[in-house]
Coordinates of C-alpha atoms in Angstrom, one line a residue:
M251 CA 0.0 0.3 0.0
A252 CA 1.4 3.3 -0.9
I253 CA 1.3 5.9 1.7
D254 CA 1.4 9.5 0.3
N255 CA 1.4 11.4 3.9
F256 CA 3.9 9.9 6.0
K257 CA 3.6 12.7 8.9
Q258 CA 0.1 12.4 9.0
V259 CA 0.4 8.6 9.2
F260 CA 2.9 8.6 12.0
D261 CA 1.2 11.3 13.9
E262 CA -2.6 9.9 14.0
K263 CA -0.9 6.1 14.2
L264 CA -3.2 5.1 11.5
L265 CA -0.6 2.5 11.0
S266 CA 0.5 -0.1 14.1
A267 CA 3.8 -1.2 14.4
I268 CA 6.4 -3.7 16.9
T269 CA 10.0 -1.7 17.8
M270 CA 12.4 -3.7 18.2
W271 CA 16.1 -3.2 20.0
N272 CA 19.2 -4.4 18.9
R273 CA 22.8 -4.3 20.9
L274 CA 25.5 -4.4 19.8
E275 CA 28.2 -6.2 22.0
A276 CA 32.2 -7.0 22.2
R277 CA 33.1 -10.4 21.5
P278 CA 36.3 -10.7 23.4
R279 CA 39.3 -13.0 21.8
A280 CA 41.3 -13.6 24.9
D281 CA 40.6 -14.4 28.9
D282 CA 43.6 -11.1 29.7
F283 CA 41.6 -7.4 30.4
D284 CA 45.0 -6.3 31.3
R285 CA 45.1 -4.3 27.6
V286 CA 41.5 -3.1 27.8
L287 CA 41.9 -2.0 31.6
N288 CA 45.0 0.4 30.1
A289 CA 42.6 2.5 28.5
E290 CA 45.5 2.9 25.7
V291 CA 45.2 6.3 23.6
R292 CA 46.0 6.0 19.9
D293 CA 46.1 9.7 19.2
P294 CA 46.9 12.0 22.1
L295 CA 46.5 15.0 19.8
W296 CA 42.9 14.3 19.6
M297 CA 42.2 13.7 23.3
L298 CA 44.0 17.4 23.6
T299 CA 41.7 19.2 20.6
K300 CA 39.0 17.4 22.8
Q301 CA 40.0 18.8 25.9
W302 CA 40.5 22.9 24.0
Q303 CA 36.6 21.8 22.6
M304 CA 35.2 21.2 25.8
G305 CA 37.0 24.3 27.3
E306 CA 38.9 22.2 29.9
F307 CA 42.0 24.5 29.1
K308 CA 40.4 27.4 31.3
G309 CA 40.8 26.0 34.5
E310 CA 41.4 27.7 37.5
D311 CA 43.4 25.3 38.6
A312 CA 45.5 24.4 35.8
G313 CA 48.9 24.9 37.3
S314 CA 50.0 22.6 40.1
P315 CA 52.1 25.0 42.7
A316 CA 55.9 24.0 42.4
F317 CA 58.1 26.4 45.3
A318 CA 56.8 28.8 47.4
K319 CA 57.7 31.3 49.9
V320 CA 56.0 32.3 52.7
Q321 CA 56.5 35.5 54.6
L322 CA 55.3 35.3 58.6
A323 CA 55.8 37.7 61.4
T324 CA 55.6 36.3 64.9
T325 CA 55.8 37.5 68.5
R326 CA 55.8 35.9 71.6
I327 CA 53.2 36.3 75.1
T328 CA 55.3 38.3 77.7
K329 CA 52.6 39.5 80.0
Y330 CA 49.8 37.7 82.2
Q331 CA 47.0 39.1 84.4
A332 CA 44.8 36.9 86.5
A333 CA 41.6 38.6 86.8
N334 CA 41.9 41.9 88.4
N335 CA 45.0 40.9 90.2
A336 CA 48.5 42.2 89.0
V337 CA 50.4 41.9 86.0
Q338 CA 53.1 39.7 86.4
T339 CA 55.8 38.4 83.7
Y340 CA 54.3 35.4 81.4
D341 CA 56.7 32.0 82.2
D342 CA 55.9 28.8 80.3
E343 CA 56.9 26.7 83.6
V344 CA 53.6 24.9 83.8
P345 CA 50.3 24.7 81.1
L346 CA 48.4 27.5 80.9
E347 CA 45.2 25.8 81.9
A348 CA 46.9 24.9 85.5
K349 CA 48.4 28.7 86.0
V350 CA 44.4 30.2 85.3
E351 CA 42.6 27.2 87.0
Q352 CA 44.7 27.0 90.0
K353 CA 42.3 27.3 93.4
K354 CA 43.6 27.4 96.9
L355 CA 42.8 24.2 98.6
Q356 CA 40.6 24.4 101.8
F357 CA 42.5 23.0 105.0
E358 CA 39.5 24.4 107.4
Q359 CA 35.8 25.1 107.8
A360 CA 34.3 27.1 110.6
G361 CA 37.2 26.3 112.6
S362 CA 37.3 22.6 112.3
K363 CA 40.5 20.7 109.7
T364 CA 39.6 19.6 106.7
S365 CA 41.5 17.9 104.2
L366 CA 42.6 15.2 106.4
D367 CA 44.1 13.5 103.6
I368 CA 46.2 15.7 102.3
R369 CA 47.5 16.6 105.9
L370 CA 48.4 13.2 106.7
L371 CA 50.3 12.5 103.2
M372 CA 52.3 15.8 104.6
G373 CA 53.0 14.6 107.9
R374 CA 53.8 11.2 106.0
Q375 CA 56.2 12.7 103.8
W376 CA 58.3 14.9 106.6
L377 CA 58.3 11.6 109.0
K378 CA 60.4 10.4 105.7
L379 CA 62.3 12.8 105.5
I380 CA 63.9 12.6 109.0
K381 CA 63.7 8.8 109.0
M382 CA 67.4 9.0 108.4
H383 CA 68.2 11.3 111.3
P384 CA 70.5 10.6 113.9
N385 CA 68.0 10.8 116.4
D386 CA 64.6 9.7 116.2
L387 CA 62.4 12.9 116.8
R388 CA 59.0 11.1 115.0
K389 CA 57.4 10.9 118.3
E390 CA 58.6 14.6 119.0
Y391 CA 57.2 16.0 116.0
I392 CA 53.5 13.7 116.1
E393 CA 53.2 15.5 120.1
R394 CA 54.2 19.1 118.2
Y395 CA 52.2 19.1 115.4
P396 CA 48.9 16.4 116.7
F397 CA 45.7 16.0 115.3
E398 CA 42.9 15.9 118.3
L399 CA 40.3 13.9 118.6
P400 CA 37.0 16.0 118.3
D401 CA 34.9 16.8 121.2
P402 CA 31.3 14.8 120.1
E403 CA 29.3 17.2 122.3
D404 CA 31.0 20.0 120.8
K405 CA 28.9 21.9 117.8
S406 CA 31.7 23.6 116.2
Q407 CA 33.3 20.1 115.1
A408 CA 30.3 19.0 113.8
T409 CA 31.0 18.5 110.4
T410 CA 33.5 16.0 111.3
V411 CA 31.7 14.1 114.7
A412 CA 28.1 13.6 112.5
H413 CA 29.7 11.4 109.3
P414 CA 30.8 8.0 110.4
E415 CA 33.3 8.0 108.1
A416 CA 35.0 11.2 109.2
W417 CA 34.6 10.3 113.0
Q418 CA 36.5 7.0 112.9
L419 CA 39.2 8.3 110.5
S420 CA 39.5 11.3 113.4
M421 CA 39.8 8.7 115.9
A422 CA 42.7 6.2 114.2
I423 CA 44.8 9.2 113.5
A424 CA 44.2 11.5 116.8
G425 CA 47.7 11.0 118.7
R426 CA 49.1 8.9 116.7
S427 CA 49.7 10.7 113.4
M428 CA 51.4 14.3 112.4
D429 CA 49.8 17.0 111.0
G430 CA 52.0 18.1 108.1
Y431 CA 49.6 21.4 106.9
T432 CA 50.4 22.8 110.7
F433 CA 53.8 22.4 110.6
Y434 CA 54.4 23.7 107.0
K435 CA 51.7 26.8 107.9
Y436 CA 54.5 27.2 110.8
L437 CA 57.2 27.4 108.6
K438 CA 55.5 29.6 105.9
E439 CA 54.1 32.2 108.2
N440 CA 57.5 33.7 109.5
P441 CA 60.8 33.1 107.6
A442 CA 62.8 32.9 111.0
H443 CA 60.4 29.4 111.7
K444 CA 62.7 26.9 111.3
A445 CA 61.6 22.9 111.3
S446 CA 64.1 22.4 114.3
D447 CA 62.4 24.9 116.8
T448 CA 61.1 23.7 120.1
I449 CA 62.6 20.1 119.0
V450 CA 65.0 18.5 122.0
N451 CA 68.0 17.3 120.8
S452 CA 67.3 18.7 116.9
G453 CA 71.1 18.2 115.9
N454 CA 72.8 20.6 113.6
Q455 CA 71.1 22.5 110.5
D456 CA 70.3 19.7 108.3
L457 CA 67.4 19.4 110.1
D458 CA 66.3 22.6 109.1
E459 CA 67.3 22.2 105.4
L460 CA 65.4 19.0 105.4
G461 CA 62.4 21.8 106.2
E462 CA 63.3 23.5 103.4
K463 CA 63.1 20.4 100.8
F464 CA 59.5 19.7 102.7
V465 CA 58.5 23.5 101.8
K466 CA 59.2 22.9 97.7
W467 CA 57.8 19.4 97.9
Y468 CA 54.5 20.4 98.6
E469 CA 54.4 23.7 96.8
T470 CA 55.5 21.4 93.5
L471 CA 52.7 18.7 94.4
F472 CA 50.0 21.0 94.3
L473 CA 50.0 24.3 92.4
Q474 CA 48.7 26.7 94.6
P475 CA 47.9 30.5 94.0
E476 CA 49.1 33.7 95.4
E477 CA 45.7 35.6 96.1
E478 CA 47.2 38.7 95.3
K479 CA 48.5 37.4 91.3
N480 CA 47.0 33.8 90.6
N481 CA 43.5 34.0 91.4
A482 CA 41.3 33.9 88.6
W483 CA 38.5 32.5 89.5
D484 CA 35.2 35.4 89.7
P485 CA 32.9 33.9 92.3
S486 CA 30.4 36.8 91.1
R487 CA 30.1 34.4 87.5
M488 CA 31.4 31.3 88.5
E489 CA 34.0 31.6 85.8
Y490 CA 37.6 32.1 85.4
A491 CA 39.1 36.0 83.8
F492 CA 42.5 36.4 82.6
E493 CA 44.3 38.7 79.9
V494 CA 47.4 38.3 78.2
S495 CA 49.7 40.5 76.0
A496 CA 52.6 40.5 73.6
P497 CA 54.3 43.1 72.1
E498 CA 53.3 44.0 68.2
G499 CA 56.1 46.4 66.5
N500 CA 55.7 49.3 68.9
A501 CA 52.3 48.4 70.1
K502 CA 51.3 45.6 72.5
K503 CA 48.4 43.2 71.7
T504 CA 46.0 42.2 74.5
M505 CA 43.9 39.5 74.4
V506 CA 41.0 38.9 76.9
A507 CA 39.2 35.9 78.1
D508 CA 36.2 37.3 80.4
E509 CA 34.6 33.7 80.8
Y510 CA 36.7 30.8 80.9
Y511 CA 35.4 27.4 82.1
H512 CA 34.8 25.3 79.7
G513 CA 37.8 22.8 80.6
H514 CA 39.8 23.1 77.8
L515 CA 41.8 26.2 77.0
D516 CA 42.6 27.2 73.6
W517 CA 42.6 30.0 71.2
Y518 CA 38.6 30.3 71.0
N519 CA 38.4 31.3 74.5
L520 CA 40.2 35.0 73.9
D521 CA 39.3 37.8 71.6
V522 CA 41.6 40.5 70.6
A523 CA 41.0 43.8 72.7
P524 CA 42.3 46.9 71.1
N525 CA 40.7 49.1 73.8
N526 CA 42.5 47.9 77.2
G527 CA 45.5 48.8 76.8
E528 CA 48.9 47.1 77.4
L529 CA 48.9 45.6 81.0
E530 CA 51.6 47.8 83.3
M531 CA 53.6 45.9 85.4
N532 CA 53.9 47.7 88.9
E533 CA 56.9 45.4 90.0
T534 CA 60.1 44.8 87.7
G535 CA 60.2 42.0 86.2
N536 CA 62.6 40.9 83.3
L537 CA 60.6 40.7 80.4
P538 CA 61.9 38.3 77.2
Q539 CA 63.7 40.6 74.7
N540 CA 63.9 39.5 71.3
V541 CA 61.0 37.9 71.1
Q542 CA 59.2 39.1 67.7
S543 CA 60.9 38.0 64.6
R544 CA 60.0 38.4 60.5
E545 CA 61.0 35.8 58.2
T546 CA 61.0 34.2 54.8
R547 CA 60.6 30.6 54.7
S548 CA 61.3 28.9 51.4
F549 CA 60.0 25.1 50.8
F550 CA 58.4 22.6 48.2
P551 CA 54.5 22.5 48.1
V552 CA 53.7 18.8 49.5
P553 CA 50.3 17.2 48.6
V554 CA 48.2 16.2 51.0
Y555 CA 47.0 12.9 51.2
F556 CA 44.6 11.1 53.5
D557 CA 42.8 7.7 53.3
G558 CA 40.0 7.2 51.1
M559 CA 40.7 10.2 48.9
P560 CA 39.4 10.4 45.1
D561 CA 42.4 9.1 43.2
T562 CA 43.1 11.4 40.2
R563 CA 44.6 8.0 38.2
W564 CA 41.8 6.6 35.4
W565 CA 40.4 2.9 36.7
K566 CA 41.8 3.3 40.0
F567 CA 39.5 3.5 42.9
E568 CA 40.0 4.8 46.7
D569 CA 39.9 3.1 49.8
G570 CA 37.1 1.7 50.6
R571 CA 37.5 1.4 54.3
V572 CA 36.8 4.9 54.3
N573 CA 32.9 6.0 53.3
F574 CA 32.2 9.8 53.0
G575 CA 28.6 9.1 51.9
D576 CA 28.2 7.5 55.8
I577 CA 28.8 11.4 57.0
K578 CA 25.6 12.7 58.3
P579 CA 26.3 15.9 59.4
D580 CA 23.0 18.8 60.3
T581 CA 22.3 21.8 59.0
T582 CA 24.6 23.6 61.2
D583 CA 27.7 21.7 61.0
V584 CA 29.8 23.7 58.5
N585 CA 32.5 21.8 60.0
K586 CA 31.3 18.5 58.5
L587 CA 29.8 20.2 55.4
L588 CA 33.6 21.4 54.8
F589 CA 35.3 18.7 55.5
M590 CA 32.9 16.6 53.0
E591 CA 33.8 19.1 50.2
F592 CA 37.5 18.7 50.9
G593 CA 37.3 15.1 50.5
L594 CA 35.2 14.8 47.4
V595 CA 35.7 17.9 45.4
Y596 CA 39.2 19.2 46.1
A597 CA 40.8 16.4 47.5
N598 CA 44.0 16.2 44.9
D599 CA 44.0 20.8 45.6
W600 CA 45.4 20.9 48.7
F601 CA 49.1 21.2 50.2
I602 CA 50.9 21.9 53.1
V603 CA 52.5 24.8 54.8
P604 CA 55.1 23.3 57.5
L605 CA 55.4 26.4 59.9
T606 CA 56.7 25.2 63.4
L607 CA 56.3 27.7 66.1
P608 CA 56.9 27.3 69.6
A609 CA 53.9 27.8 72.3
G610 CA 52.6 30.9 73.1
S611 CA 53.6 32.5 69.7
I612 CA 51.4 34.8 67.8
A613 CA 51.9 34.2 64.0
D614 CA 50.9 36.8 61.5
I615 CA 51.0 35.2 57.8
R616 CA 51.9 38.5 55.6
G617 CA 51.8 36.4 52.3
L618 CA 52.1 33.5 50.4
S619 CA 54.2 33.6 46.9
V620 CA 53.4 30.5 45.0
T621 CA 55.2 29.5 41.4
N622 CA 53.3 26.8 39.7
V623 CA 54.4 24.4 36.9
F624 CA 53.6 27.0 34.1
G625 CA 56.3 29.4 35.7
E626 CA 53.7 31.5 36.8
K627 CA 53.9 33.5 40.3
L628 CA 50.9 34.2 42.3
W629 CA 50.7 36.3 45.2
I630 CA 48.2 35.1 48.0
E631 CA 47.1 36.9 51.1
A632 CA 45.2 35.5 54.2
A633 CA 41.1 35.3 53.8
G634 CA 39.1 37.0 56.0
K635 CA 40.5 40.1 55.8
G636 CA 38.1 43.1 56.3
L637 CA 36.1 44.2 58.8
D638 CA 35.7 42.2 62.1
D639 CA 31.9 42.6 61.7
D640 CA 31.7 41.8 58.7
W641 CA 29.1 38.8 58.4
K642 CA 30.6 38.1 54.6
R643 CA 34.1 37.9 56.2
W644 CA 35.0 33.7 56.4
N645 CA 38.1 32.4 57.7
M646 CA 39.3 29.8 60.8
F647 CA 41.3 29.8 63.8
A648 CA 41.3 33.4 63.7
L649 CA 40.7 35.9 66.8
S650 CA 37.5 37.8 67.2
R651 CA 38.3 41.6 68.3
K652 CA 36.6 42.9 71.2
G653 CA 34.9 46.2 71.2
E654 CA 33.7 49.0 68.9
Q655 CA 32.4 47.9 65.8
R656 CA 33.8 48.8 62.4
Q657 CA 37.0 47.1 63.5
P658 CA 39.4 45.6 61.1
A659 CA 39.7 42.4 61.4
D660 CA 42.7 40.4 63.0
N661 CA 44.1 37.2 61.1
S662 CA 46.6 35.9 63.5
L663 CA 47.2 32.5 64.6
L664 CA 47.3 32.5 68.3
V665 CA 49.3 28.8 69.7
L666 CA 48.5 29.1 73.4
P667 CA 50.9 26.8 75.6
T668 CA 48.1 24.6 76.6
V669 CA 48.4 20.3 77.1
E670 CA 46.3 18.6 74.7
K671 CA 44.6 15.8 77.7
I672 CA 44.0 16.7 81.4
Q673 CA 43.4 14.1 83.6
Q674 CA 40.3 14.8 86.2
G675 CA 39.7 13.4 89.2
K676 CA 35.7 12.7 90.1
P677 CA 34.3 16.2 91.4
L678 CA 35.1 16.9 95.1
E679 CA 32.3 19.9 95.1
E680 CA 29.3 19.4 93.1
V681 CA 26.7 22.1 93.3
Y682 CA 23.6 22.4 91.2
F683 CA 21.6 26.0 90.4
L684 CA 18.0 25.9 89.2
R685 CA 15.2 28.5 89.1
D686 CA 12.0 27.5 91.3
E687 CA 9.4 30.4 89.8
V688 CA 6.9 28.8 92.7
A689 CA 9.4 30.2 95.2
N690 CA 10.7 33.3 93.0
M691 CA 14.2 32.6 93.9
V692 CA 17.4 30.3 92.9
W693 CA 18.3 27.5 94.7
A694 CA 21.7 26.4 94.8
I695 CA 21.8 21.9 95.6
E696 CA 24.9 20.7 96.7
K697 CA 24.7 17.6 95.5
K698 CA 28.3 16.6 96.6
V699 CA 30.0 17.4 100.2
P700 CA 33.6 17.0 100.6
L701 CA 33.8 15.8 104.0
S702 CA 36.3 16.6 106.4
T703 CA 38.3 13.4 105.6
G704 CA 38.8 14.8 102.1
S705 CA 36.7 12.7 100.4
P706 CA 33.3 13.6 98.7
K707 CA 29.5 12.9 100.4
P708 CA 26.3 12.8 98.5
G709 CA 24.7 16.2 99.5
G710 CA 21.5 15.1 100.9
E711 CA 23.0 12.1 103.0
A712 CA 25.7 15.1 104.3
A713 CA 22.4 17.1 105.1
D714 CA 20.5 14.3 106.9
E715 CA 23.4 13.5 109.3
L716 CA 24.4 16.3 110.0
H717 CA 20.5 17.3 111.0
G718 CA 20.1 14.4 113.0
F719 CA 23.6 15.5 114.6
Y720 CA 21.8 18.7 115.6
Q721 CA 18.7 17.3 116.8
K722 CA 20.6 14.8 119.1
I723 CA 22.5 17.3 121.0
L724 CA 19.4 19.1 121.3
D725 CA 17.6 16.4 122.7
R726 CA 20.1 15.6 125.3
S727 CA 20.6 19.0 126.4
L728 CA 16.5 19.1 127.4
G729 CA 16.7 15.5 129.0
N730 CA 14.2 13.0 127.2
A731 CA 11.5 13.3 129.4
N732 CA 11.6 17.1 129.2
A733 CA 11.9 16.5 125.3
E734 CA 8.6 14.2 125.6
E735 CA 6.5 17.1 127.7
N736 CA 7.1 20.0 125.6
K737 CA 6.2 18.0 122.6
P738 CA 2.9 19.8 121.5
N739 CA -0.3 17.8 121.5
Y740 CA -2.3 18.6 119.1
Q741 CA -5.9 18.2 119.3
A742 CA -7.4 19.8 116.1
K743 CA -7.0 18.1 112.6
I744 CA -5.4 20.4 111.2
R745 CA -3.3 23.4 112.0
Y746 CA -1.5 26.3 110.7
E747 CA 1.9 26.4 109.2
I748 CA 3.7 30.0 108.8
M749 CA 6.4 28.3 106.7
N750 CA 8.1 23.9 106.0
S751 CA 11.7 23.6 105.4
V752 CA 14.0 21.8 102.7
P753 CA 16.7 19.7 103.0
E754 CA 19.9 21.7 104.5
N755 CA 22.1 20.8 101.1
W756 CA 19.5 23.4 99.6
I757 CA 21.2 27.0 99.6
P758 CA 18.8 29.5 99.0
F759 CA 20.2 32.9 96.5
I760 CA 17.6 35.5 96.6
P761 CA 17.2 38.6 94.0
V762 CA 17.9 42.1 95.5
Q763 CA 18.7 45.3 93.7
T764 CA 22.3 46.2 92.3
S765 CA 23.8 49.4 93.8
V766 CA 24.0 50.8 90.3
S767 CA 20.3 50.5 89.0
D768 CA 17.5 49.7 90.4
T769 CA 16.0 48.1 87.6
E770 CA 18.8 45.4 87.8
I771 CA 19.1 42.7 90.3
Q772 CA 21.6 40.2 91.3
L773 CA 20.9 37.0 93.3
Q774 CA 22.9 37.0 96.9
R775 CA 23.1 34.0 99.2
A776 CA 20.7 33.7 102.1
S777 CA 20.3 30.9 104.7
M778 CA 17.2 28.9 105.4
P779 CA 16.7 27.7 109.4
R780 CA 17.5 24.8 110.9
I781 CA 14.4 23.6 112.6
L782 CA 15.0 21.5 115.1
E783 CA 12.1 19.8 117.0
N784 CA 11.6 21.1 120.7
D785 CA 14.0 24.0 120.0
N786 CA 13.6 27.1 121.5
P787 CA 12.5 29.9 118.5
E788 CA 15.5 32.4 119.7
N789 CA 18.3 29.9 119.6
I790 CA 17.2 28.9 116.1
E791 CA 20.3 28.6 113.9
K792 CA 21.1 29.6 109.8
V793 CA 22.1 27.1 107.7
K794 CA 25.3 27.4 106.1
P795 CA 26.8 26.0 102.8
R796 CA 29.1 23.4 103.6
T797 CA 31.1 23.8 99.6
Q798 CA 33.6 25.9 98.7
I799 CA 31.7 26.9 95.9
L800 CA 29.2 28.2 98.1
R801 CA 31.5 29.7 101.6
D802 CA 32.3 32.9 99.6
G803 CA 33.4 35.8 102.1
L804 CA 32.1 33.2 105.1
D805 CA 35.6 32.3 106.2
L806 CA 36.9 35.7 106.6
L807 CA 37.8 37.6 109.5
Q808 CA 34.4 39.7 108.6
I809 CA 32.0 38.2 106.9
K810 CA 31.0 39.3 103.5
P811 CA 27.8 38.8 101.6
Y812 CA 28.1 36.9 98.4
F813 CA 26.4 37.8 95.0
I814 CA 26.0 36.5 91.6
H815 CA 25.0 37.6 88.4
E816 CA 21.5 37.1 87.7
E817 CA 22.3 36.1 84.2
E818 CA 24.6 33.2 85.1
V819 CA 21.8 31.2 86.2
P820 CA 19.6 30.8 83.1
R821 CA 16.5 28.7 83.4
A822 CA 18.0 25.7 82.4
G823 CA 20.4 26.1 85.8
I824 CA 23.9 25.3 85.8
R825 CA 26.5 22.8 87.2
V826 CA 29.5 23.8 89.0
F827 CA 31.9 21.2 90.2
Q828 CA 35.3 20.9 91.6
N829 CA 37.9 18.8 91.3
F830 CA 41.7 17.8 91.3
Q831 CA 43.2 17.6 87.7
R832 CA 46.3 16.5 86.4
A833 CA 48.6 17.0 83.6
R834 CA 52.2 16.2 82.2
W835 CA 54.1 19.4 80.6
Y836 CA 56.4 19.1 77.4
N837 CA 59.1 19.1 80.1
G838 CA 58.1 15.7 81.9
K839 CA 57.2 18.2 84.6
V840 CA 53.5 16.5 86.5
V841 CA 51.6 19.6 87.6
N842 CA 48.6 19.0 90.4
W843 CA 46.2 21.6 90.6
F844 CA 42.6 22.0 92.3
G845 CA 40.1 23.5 89.7
A846 CA 36.2 24.4 89.0
G847 CA 34.1 23.8 85.7
K848 CA 30.9 24.9 84.5
Q849 CA 28.2 23.1 82.6
T850 CA 24.7 23.6 81.4
G851 CA 22.2 22.3 84.4
R852 CA 18.8 20.0 83.4
G853 CA 15.9 22.4 83.9
Q854 CA 14.2 24.4 86.3
G855 CA 12.9 22.9 89.9
H856 CA 10.8 23.3 92.9
S857 CA 11.6 22.8 95.9
G858 CA 8.3 22.7 97.8
L859 CA 9.1 25.8 99.7
A860 CA 5.6 27.1 101.4
F861 CA 4.6 29.8 103.3
D862 CA 1.2 30.5 105.6
R863 CA -1.2 27.1 105.2
T864 CA -3.0 24.8 107.0
V865 CA -1.4 21.2 107.0
D866 CA -3.3 17.7 108.7
V867 CA -2.3 17.1 112.2
K868 CA -0.2 13.7 112.2
K869 CA -1.5 11.4 114.9
D870 CA 1.0 9.5 116.4

């Protein structure tokens, strides 16, 4: 049948058809595939022309770097200031974390001895030092610096007698062991005090030399701050604050850490403070000289290699043990996204620039000169130039500027003298700050309380034992018969209660106005009454905190109030703790210190505190 109009036939599908496909397959003539996989090119010129046709010669990464030079300006940290204390010359004898975080060990609380474990350790060390002395002086030193047995009826010794473990240790060491801290305190309070004072048959001056050795041993064992120089802890914010400075040309660069509490100190904890000025030293110190340098280093760029990176050779597969496709970044995980882009897109475009800097250095890259394989020379400056608050600016490991806006960005690299790993002991003290909207106050709950033995105890158990001890003292003073007579005999089914109480490990912080403004408030430490059965209302005492975190100002000769900035306790609350920490410095020296940390809490809570209510009368 002749078809006059093929287009009409196909458009209107006037004729049915069957479509068939044929597949062209290769027929190998050998079992060896090596030659096929070699991907041999018969005409290289044809490949080059196709690259030219597709525009591949216009790529920005056409030339690989062959030689490079970098201009580097460096300086060193020379001054250090802890909080608002005196400025001092910076030295790297200990890690910067230890210098910043160190806190005083507490050996006394409310007239009672604490840290018995360290007192015993110091006493054993001194008795070991004098073991080889010609005269046996062990008994004399134990009698001269003894441990006294607490009086079970003395309320001032309640924190020791109320707890079985503390009372048992006190009975075991009383009259048998030496109080090493009392001996150390005697040697330090007056330069004229010697180890041989009041000791009969002390011999020659060898004993006094051993005393100096003992003092040096303890001060090396535990890093202790001098209050006027090294105490960086800010109790009102429960954070550390410090400043460091370094010479920069004819001026000084000052870097400030206003709120450090993370436990790992690094460059991101500090900000450049151009308006703070130079740290002025009141004392004459020998500052390091010639800490600034400017040099040009030449090197051969070395490509970056890592497991699983895409291989640039044809038919060669990457390491299958690394699976970039299994990375599941969140929408805010910018670092993961950059890492994936680096590993999958620009894997062979990164080169290593080896620059070795000593700890405590500040490096500023002036520029990088790169010569590629085509002989072209390129001058590369640091990324992130411009204004510090420009949201389009991007760089990594750079310091932020503190203060006014529209400030030029600081692209220097800070290498702090810190350690990579710190061994941390279990918390000796632990306090949870939480908001109680019903009672309209903040509570500081002592979750872990240090006993006089030097070991922690759950705050709830310690509070119950202490409350029970005071109740027993009161009952014995009134007499059992008198106590029963004074016990009220309620006839009604309900009674009026002015207020109830909370456990003794709950310390209240009440809002008060600041002295600066009537619209601003701070949180002031307050006290709950210790309510005992059959107690005279005129003799009711106030419950005081037992952790060093909350006792700021209580152990002074003149008691001072303790204030916390209201914004430091968010709705989620905070957890503050203190523990022993240990690190090994790069010279092999082991450093031990007692420090604090802060973390986010677990939310709000309710203490159950209530006023002016009626309660059911419990019948015996």
